[in-house]
Amino acid sequence: VWGRTANSPTEDAAPRLSFKEIYGVLNSRAIILLVAADAGVLIQYTALTSWLPTFYNEARGFSLPQAGFITGLIPWIGVFAVLLGGFLPAKVGGKRLFFIIPGIMVALGGPGSFLMNDLTGIHVAIVLLGIGSWLYVPLLLSLPMEFPEMTPEKVATVWGTFVTIGGIGMFVSPLLVGTLRDISGDFYLGFIVCSVAAWSLLAAGIWIPKRNF
């Protein structure tokens, strides 16, 4: 029955990209900037969400439940930010702004979350970080579909690169912060290194060629 009703795997298989075609897709300036932008944000996001509870407890004197609650606001705020990011670019226009504005937010909110001493300042930084880390994501995933000469196979390649490079950054960043903390005695150096990586989102918003928007 299977042999009579199911399509042949050869007939259903999508055309495969050659290594040359994959290189051509990933060698695009716009794609490189988008990959770097997403990875940079994830590096900061993972480092901070992993270590801020310990940092707040040790350096700011917060109880562990309070430190965990404050850090937990980042992904909670992100739920609403990613929903806004799904329809605002179509309503407002100016897609470049949806990389530049979140880029500014993560550039300010990330360092602010560990440099601020007062609770109000920390909460403001956490809100900026939560919005900035998620608002751009829907546009990040949809924008490659609009690039010239893109096919479903090429878009899948780009998405796979987002996941791969971002995943590597998410794996490395908490280890980096922990290692630098053991060496230096505090979290600041590791946090700063990871926060610098998040500036890639703002850079992408500025430097992606106009034709790609």
PDB file of C-alpha atoms in Angstrom:
ATOM      1  CA  VAL A   1       0.000   0.000   0.000  1.00  0.00           C
ATOM      2  CA  TRP A   2       2.827   2.381   0.900  1.00  0.00           C
ATOM      3  CA  GLY A   3       4.509   1.859  -2.413  1.00  0.00           C
ATOM      4  CA  ARG A   4       1.315   2.731  -4.296  1.00  0.00           C
ATOM      5  CA  THR A   5       0.216   5.780  -2.322  1.00  0.00           C
ATOM      6  CA  ALA A   6       3.363   7.525  -1.132  1.00  0.00           C
ATOM      7  CA  ASN A   7       5.422   9.734  -3.376  1.00  0.00           C
ATOM      8  CA  SER A   8       8.936   8.709  -4.224  1.00  0.00           C
ATOM      9  CA  PRO A   9      11.591  10.287  -1.947  1.00  0.00           C
ATOM     10  CA  THR A  10      13.362  11.419  -5.087  1.00  0.00           C
ATOM     11  CA  GLU A  11      10.276  13.257  -6.308  1.00  0.00           C
ATOM     12  CA  ASP A  12       9.673  14.983  -2.957  1.00  0.00           C
ATOM     13  CA  ALA A  13      13.265  15.918  -2.210  1.00  0.00           C
ATOM     14  CA  ALA A  14      14.050  19.628  -2.394  1.00  0.00           C
ATOM     15  CA  PRO A  15      16.945  20.650  -4.623  1.00  0.00           C
ATOM     16  CA  ARG A  16      20.203  20.680  -2.706  1.00  0.00           C
ATOM     17  CA  LEU A  17      22.474  23.670  -2.673  1.00  0.00           C
ATOM     18  CA  SER A  18      26.070  23.195  -3.718  1.00  0.00           C
ATOM     19  CA  PHE A  19      28.878  24.351  -1.440  1.00  0.00           C
ATOM     20  CA  LYS A  20      29.482  27.191  -3.858  1.00  0.00           C
ATOM     21  CA  GLU A  21      25.862  28.315  -3.581  1.00  0.00           C
ATOM     22  CA  ILE A  22      25.946  28.075   0.223  1.00  0.00           C
ATOM     23  CA  TYR A  23      29.136  30.132   0.295  1.00  0.00           C
ATOM     24  CA  GLY A  24      27.545  32.677  -2.007  1.00  0.00           C
ATOM     25  CA  VAL A  25      24.557  33.050   0.320  1.00  0.00           C
ATOM     26  CA  LEU A  26      26.568  33.302   3.531  1.00  0.00           C
ATOM     27  CA  ASN A  27      29.198  35.580   2.007  1.00  0.00           C
ATOM     28  CA  SER A  28      26.627  38.348   1.605  1.00  0.00           C
ATOM     29  CA  ARG A  29      27.400  41.445   3.667  1.00  0.00           C
ATOM     30  CA  ALA A  30      23.787  41.689   4.820  1.00  0.00           C
ATOM     31  CA  ILE A  31      23.666  38.039   5.926  1.00  0.00           C
ATOM     32  CA  ILE A  32      26.968  38.299   7.788  1.00  0.00           C
ATOM     33  CA  LEU A  33      25.700  41.367   9.644  1.00  0.00           C
ATOM     34  CA  LEU A  34      22.393  39.670  10.521  1.00  0.00           C
ATOM     35  CA  VAL A  35      24.148  36.539  11.794  1.00  0.00           C
ATOM     36  CA  ALA A  36      26.550  38.641  13.873  1.00  0.00           C
ATOM     37  CA  ALA A  37      23.679  40.753  15.208  1.00  0.00           C
ATOM     38  CA  ASP A  38      21.670  37.795  16.445  1.00  0.00           C
ATOM     39  CA  ALA A  39      24.697  36.004  17.881  1.00  0.00           C
ATOM     40  CA  GLY A  40      25.869  39.144  19.678  1.00  0.00           C
ATOM     41  CA  VAL A  41      22.515  39.690  21.337  1.00  0.00           C
ATOM     42  CA  LEU A  42      22.296  36.027  22.368  1.00  0.00           C
ATOM     43  CA  ILE A  43      25.809  36.135  23.823  1.00  0.00           C
ATOM     44  CA  GLN A  44      24.855  39.010  26.111  1.00  0.00           C
ATOM     45  CA  TYR A  45      21.368  37.655  26.832  1.00  0.00           C
ATOM     46  CA  THR A  46      22.588  34.215  27.893  1.00  0.00           C
ATOM     47  CA  ALA A  47      25.502  35.533  29.922  1.00  0.00           C
ATOM     48  CA  LEU A  48      23.295  37.922  31.884  1.00  0.00           C
ATOM     49  CA  THR A  49      20.318  35.626  32.419  1.00  0.00           C
ATOM     50  CA  SER A  50      22.717  32.916  33.610  1.00  0.00           C
ATOM     51  CA  TRP A  51      24.781  34.974  36.045  1.00  0.00           C
ATOM     52  CA  LEU A  52      22.778  38.038  37.104  1.00  0.00           C
ATOM     53  CA  PRO A  53      20.997  36.238  39.979  1.00  0.00           C
ATOM     54  CA  THR A  54      24.351  35.328  41.519  1.00  0.00           C
ATOM     55  CA  PHE A  55      25.741  38.794  40.789  1.00  0.00           C
ATOM     56  CA  TYR A  56      22.771  40.565  42.377  1.00  0.00           C
ATOM     57  CA  ASN A  57      22.999  38.339  45.421  1.00  0.00           C
ATOM     58  CA  GLU A  58      26.739  38.771  45.930  1.00  0.00           C
ATOM     59  CA  ALA A  59      27.398  42.302  44.676  1.00  0.00           C
ATOM     60  CA  ARG A  60      24.093  44.077  45.341  1.00  0.00           C
ATOM     61  CA  GLY A  61      22.955  42.211  48.447  1.00  0.00           C
ATOM     62  CA  PHE A  62      19.621  41.085  46.993  1.00  0.00           C
ATOM     63  CA  SER A  63      18.080  37.885  48.262  1.00  0.00           C
ATOM     64  CA  LEU A  64      18.177  34.998  45.809  1.00  0.00           C
ATOM     65  CA  PRO A  65      14.376  35.054  45.282  1.00  0.00           C
ATOM     66  CA  GLN A  66      14.494  38.795  44.549  1.00  0.00           C
ATOM     67  CA  ALA A  67      17.520  38.413  42.268  1.00  0.00           C
ATOM     68  CA  GLY A  68      15.836  35.572  40.402  1.00  0.00           C
ATOM     69  CA  PHE A  69      12.616  37.552  40.021  1.00  0.00           C
ATOM     70  CA  ILE A  70      14.412  40.595  38.593  1.00  0.00           C
ATOM     71  CA  THR A  71      16.353  38.466  36.115  1.00  0.00           C
ATOM     72  CA  GLY A  72      13.194  36.559  35.204  1.00  0.00           C
ATOM     73  CA  LEU A  73      11.630  39.810  34.017  1.00  0.00           C
ATOM     74  CA  ILE A  74      13.937  39.756  30.971  1.00  0.00           C
ATOM     75  CA  PRO A  75      12.308  36.794  29.152  1.00  0.00           C
ATOM     76  CA  TRP A  76       8.854  37.735  30.485  1.00  0.00           C
ATOM     77  CA  ILE A  77       9.109  41.180  28.907  1.00  0.00           C
ATOM     78  CA  GLY A  78      10.508  39.506  25.803  1.00  0.00           C
ATOM     79  CA  VAL A  79       7.236  37.628  25.267  1.00  0.00           C
ATOM     80  CA  PHE A  80       5.413  40.904  24.651  1.00  0.00           C
ATOM     81  CA  ALA A  81       8.308  42.462  22.751  1.00  0.00           C
ATOM     82  CA  VAL A  82       8.472  39.640  20.206  1.00  0.00           C
ATOM     83  CA  LEU A  83       4.718  39.940  19.623  1.00  0.00           C
ATOM     84  CA  LEU A  84       5.105  43.653  18.947  1.00  0.00           C
ATOM     85  CA  GLY A  85       8.009  42.921  16.656  1.00  0.00           C
ATOM     86  CA  GLY A  86       5.776  40.656  14.606  1.00  0.00           C
ATOM     87  CA  PHE A  87       3.410  43.365  13.383  1.00  0.00           C
ATOM     88  CA  LEU A  88       4.945  46.781  14.080  1.00  0.00           C
ATOM     89  CA  PRO A  89       7.381  46.725  11.109  1.00  0.00           C
ATOM     90  CA  ALA A  90       4.457  46.207   8.727  1.00  0.00           C
ATOM     91  CA  LYS A  91       2.393  48.948  10.371  1.00  0.00           C
ATOM     92  CA  VAL A  92       5.060  51.527  11.055  1.00  0.00           C
ATOM     93  CA  GLY A  93       7.524  50.944   8.217  1.00  0.00           C
ATOM     94  CA  GLY A  94      11.192  51.833   8.406  1.00  0.00           C
ATOM     95  CA  LYS A  95      12.496  48.315   8.945  1.00  0.00           C
ATOM     96  CA  ARG A  96      16.018  49.542   9.630  1.00  0.00           C
ATOM     97  CA  LEU A  97      14.707  51.177  12.813  1.00  0.00           C
ATOM     98  CA  PHE A  98      13.753  47.756  14.167  1.00  0.00           C
ATOM     99  CA  PHE A  99      17.424  46.895  14.309  1.00  0.00           C
ATOM    100  CA  ILE A 100      18.706  50.305  15.366  1.00  0.00           C
ATOM    101  CA  ILE A 101      16.238  50.917  18.224  1.00  0.00           C
ATOM    102  CA  PRO A 102      16.592  47.439  19.778  1.00  0.00           C
ATOM    103  CA  GLY A 103      20.334  47.781  19.207  1.00  0.00           C
ATOM    104  CA  ILE A 104      20.383  50.927  21.321  1.00  0.00           C
ATOM    105  CA  MET A 105      18.216  49.224  23.944  1.00  0.00           C
ATOM    106  CA  VAL A 106      20.521  46.225  24.386  1.00  0.00           C
ATOM    107  CA  ALA A 107      23.592  48.470  24.284  1.00  0.00           C
ATOM    108  CA  LEU A 108      22.194  50.499  27.202  1.00  0.00           C
ATOM    109  CA  GLY A 109      20.159  47.887  29.040  1.00  0.00           C
ATOM    110  CA  GLY A 110      22.825  45.197  29.125  1.00  0.00           C
ATOM    111  CA  PRO A 111      25.548  47.205  30.877  1.00  0.00           C
ATOM    112  CA  GLY A 112      22.946  49.055  32.911  1.00  0.00           C
ATOM    113  CA  SER A 113      21.702  45.796  34.419  1.00  0.00           C
ATOM    114  CA  PHE A 114      25.028  45.250  36.202  1.00  0.00           C
ATOM    115  CA  LEU A 115      26.462  48.790  36.480  1.00  0.00           C
ATOM    116  CA  MET A 116      23.415  50.392  38.117  1.00  0.00           C
ATOM    117  CA  ASN A 117      23.415  50.347  41.905  1.00  0.00           C
ATOM    118  CA  ASP A 118      19.852  51.458  42.666  1.00  0.00           C
ATOM    119  CA  LEU A 119      16.843  49.211  42.199  1.00  0.00           C
ATOM    120  CA  THR A 120      14.976  51.674  39.972  1.00  0.00           C
ATOM    121  CA  GLY A 121      17.895  51.957  37.581  1.00  0.00           C
ATOM    122  CA  ILE A 122      18.260  48.183  37.467  1.00  0.00           C
ATOM    123  CA  HIS A 123      14.573  47.763  36.605  1.00  0.00           C
ATOM    124  CA  VAL A 124      14.805  50.344  33.808  1.00  0.00           C
ATOM    125  CA  ALA A 125      17.848  48.537  32.409  1.00  0.00           C
ATOM    126  CA  ILE A 126      16.093  45.165  32.625  1.00  0.00           C
ATOM    127  CA  VAL A 127      13.091  46.520  30.715  1.00  0.00           C
ATOM    128  CA  LEU A 128      15.338  47.917  27.973  1.00  0.00           C
ATOM    129  CA  LEU A 129      17.253  44.653  27.801  1.00  0.00           C
ATOM    130  CA  GLY A 130      14.098  42.535  27.628  1.00  0.00           C
ATOM    131  CA  ILE A 131      12.534  44.601  24.846  1.00  0.00           C
ATOM    132  CA  GLY A 132      15.720  45.040  22.859  1.00  0.00           C
ATOM    133  CA  SER A 133      16.656  41.362  22.991  1.00  0.00           C
ATOM    134  CA  TRP A 134      13.402  40.245  21.358  1.00  0.00           C
ATOM    135  CA  LEU A 135      11.812  43.088  19.398  1.00  0.00           C
ATOM    136  CA  TYR A 136      14.004  42.540  16.329  1.00  0.00           C
ATOM    137  CA  VAL A 137      13.605  38.740  16.094  1.00  0.00           C
ATOM    138  CA  PRO A 138      10.534  38.493  13.778  1.00  0.00           C
ATOM    139  CA  LEU A 139      12.121  40.897  11.300  1.00  0.00           C
ATOM    140  CA  LEU A 140      15.437  39.049  11.530  1.00  0.00           C
ATOM    141  CA  LEU A 141      13.737  35.844  10.393  1.00  0.00           C
ATOM    142  CA  SER A 142      11.550  37.378   7.697  1.00  0.00           C
ATOM    143  CA  LEU A 143      14.013  39.825   6.153  1.00  0.00           C
ATOM    144  CA  PRO A 144      16.163  37.219   4.336  1.00  0.00           C
ATOM    145  CA  MET A 145      13.058  36.076   2.439  1.00  0.00           C
ATOM    146  CA  GLU A 146      12.915  39.506   0.803  1.00  0.00           C
ATOM    147  CA  PHE A 147      16.521  39.514  -0.400  1.00  0.00           C
ATOM    148  CA  PRO A 148      17.078  39.253  -4.170  1.00  0.00           C
ATOM    149  CA  GLU A 149      17.503  35.748  -5.637  1.00  0.00           C
ATOM    150  CA  MET A 150      16.518  34.068  -2.375  1.00  0.00           C
ATOM    151  CA  THR A 151      14.895  30.624  -2.544  1.00  0.00           C
ATOM    152  CA  PRO A 152      13.360  28.520   0.247  1.00  0.00           C
ATOM    153  CA  GLU A 153      16.546  26.442   0.335  1.00  0.00           C
ATOM    154  CA  LYS A 154      18.726  29.533   0.726  1.00  0.00           C
ATOM    155  CA  VAL A 155      16.487  30.970   3.438  1.00  0.00           C
ATOM    156  CA  ALA A 156      16.701  27.651   5.305  1.00  0.00           C
ATOM    157  CA  THR A 157      20.485  27.871   5.065  1.00  0.00           C
ATOM    158  CA  VAL A 158      20.434  31.357   6.562  1.00  0.00           C
ATOM    159  CA  TRP A 159      18.120  30.293   9.376  1.00  0.00           C
ATOM    160  CA  GLY A 160      20.322  27.297  10.099  1.00  0.00           C
ATOM    161  CA  THR A 161      23.298  29.625  10.331  1.00  0.00           C
ATOM    162  CA  PHE A 162      21.417  31.847  12.794  1.00  0.00           C
ATOM    163  CA  VAL A 163      20.758  28.832  15.017  1.00  0.00           C
ATOM    164  CA  THR A 164      24.279  27.417  14.724  1.00  0.00           C
ATOM    165  CA  ILE A 165      26.284  30.586  15.354  1.00  0.00           C
ATOM    166  CA  GLY A 166      23.851  31.847  17.967  1.00  0.00           C
ATOM    167  CA  GLY A 167      23.885  28.474  19.712  1.00  0.00           C
ATOM    168  CA  ILE A 168      27.671  28.482  19.879  1.00  0.00           C
ATOM    169  CA  GLY A 169      27.586  31.969  21.381  1.00  0.00           C
ATOM    170  CA  MET A 170      24.983  30.916  23.939  1.00  0.00           C
ATOM    171  CA  PHE A 171      27.121  27.936  24.949  1.00  0.00           C
ATOM    172  CA  VAL A 172      30.361  29.878  25.251  1.00  0.00           C
ATOM    173  CA  SER A 173      29.233  33.106  26.940  1.00  0.00           C
ATOM    174  CA  PRO A 174      28.253  31.743  30.395  1.00  0.00           C
ATOM    175  CA  LEU A 175      31.476  29.720  30.477  1.00  0.00           C
ATOM    176  CA  LEU A 176      33.443  32.829  29.550  1.00  0.00           C
ATOM    177  CA  VAL A 177      31.838  34.889  32.295  1.00  0.00           C
ATOM    178  CA  GLY A 178      32.460  32.158  34.854  1.00  0.00           C
ATOM    179  CA  THR A 179      36.077  31.722  33.807  1.00  0.00           C
ATOM    180  CA  LEU A 180      36.800  35.449  33.871  1.00  0.00           C
ATOM    181  CA  ARG A 181      35.120  35.709  37.241  1.00  0.00           C
ATOM    182  CA  ASP A 182      37.462  33.026  38.614  1.00  0.00           C
ATOM    183  CA  ILE A 183      40.450  34.878  37.174  1.00  0.00           C
ATOM    184  CA  SER A 184      39.505  38.460  38.065  1.00  0.00           C
ATOM    185  CA  GLY A 185      37.441  37.865  41.198  1.00  0.00           C
ATOM    186  CA  ASP A 186      34.266  39.584  39.955  1.00  0.00           C
ATOM    187  CA  PHE A 187      31.717  39.468  37.143  1.00  0.00           C
ATOM    188  CA  TYR A 188      32.395  42.829  35.543  1.00  0.00           C
ATOM    189  CA  LEU A 189      35.007  41.828  32.975  1.00  0.00           C
ATOM    190  CA  GLY A 190      32.952  38.919  31.620  1.00  0.00           C
ATOM    191  CA  PHE A 191      29.766  40.959  31.543  1.00  0.00           C
ATOM    192  CA  ILE A 192      31.463  43.811  29.702  1.00  0.00           C
ATOM    193  CA  VAL A 193      32.973  41.486  27.084  1.00  0.00           C
ATOM    194  CA  CYS A 194      29.569  39.917  26.396  1.00  0.00           C
ATOM    195  CA  SER A 195      27.857  43.315  26.344  1.00  0.00           C
ATOM    196  CA  VAL A 196      30.253  44.581  23.696  1.00  0.00           C
ATOM    197  CA  ALA A 197      29.167  41.670  21.476  1.00  0.00           C
ATOM    198  CA  ALA A 198      25.564  42.917  21.598  1.00  0.00           C
ATOM    199  CA  TRP A 199      26.570  46.139  19.835  1.00  0.00           C
ATOM    200  CA  SER A 200      26.520  44.051  16.653  1.00  0.00           C
ATOM    201  CA  LEU A 201      22.738  44.545  16.479  1.00  0.00           C
ATOM    202  CA  LEU A 202      23.101  48.312  16.252  1.00  0.00           C
ATOM    203  CA  ALA A 203      25.936  47.887  13.749  1.00  0.00           C
ATOM    204  CA  ALA A 204      23.716  45.716  11.561  1.00  0.00           C
ATOM    205  CA  GLY A 205      20.966  48.330  11.584  1.00  0.00           C
ATOM    206  CA  ILE A 206      23.423  50.977  10.452  1.00  0.00           C
ATOM    207  CA  TRP A 207      25.530  49.018   7.952  1.00  0.00           C
ATOM    208  CA  ILE A 208      23.138  46.655   6.186  1.00  0.00           C
ATOM    209  CA  PRO A 209      22.896  47.979   2.608  1.00  0.00           C
ATOM    210  CA  LYS A 210      19.807  50.040   1.799  1.00  0.00           C
ATOM    211  CA  ARG A 211      18.787  47.682  -1.014  1.00  0.00           C
ATOM    212  CA  ASN A 212      18.175  44.907   1.540  1.00  0.00           C
ATOM    213  CA  PHE A 213      15.458  46.928   3.261  1.00  0.00           C
TER     214      PHE A 213
END
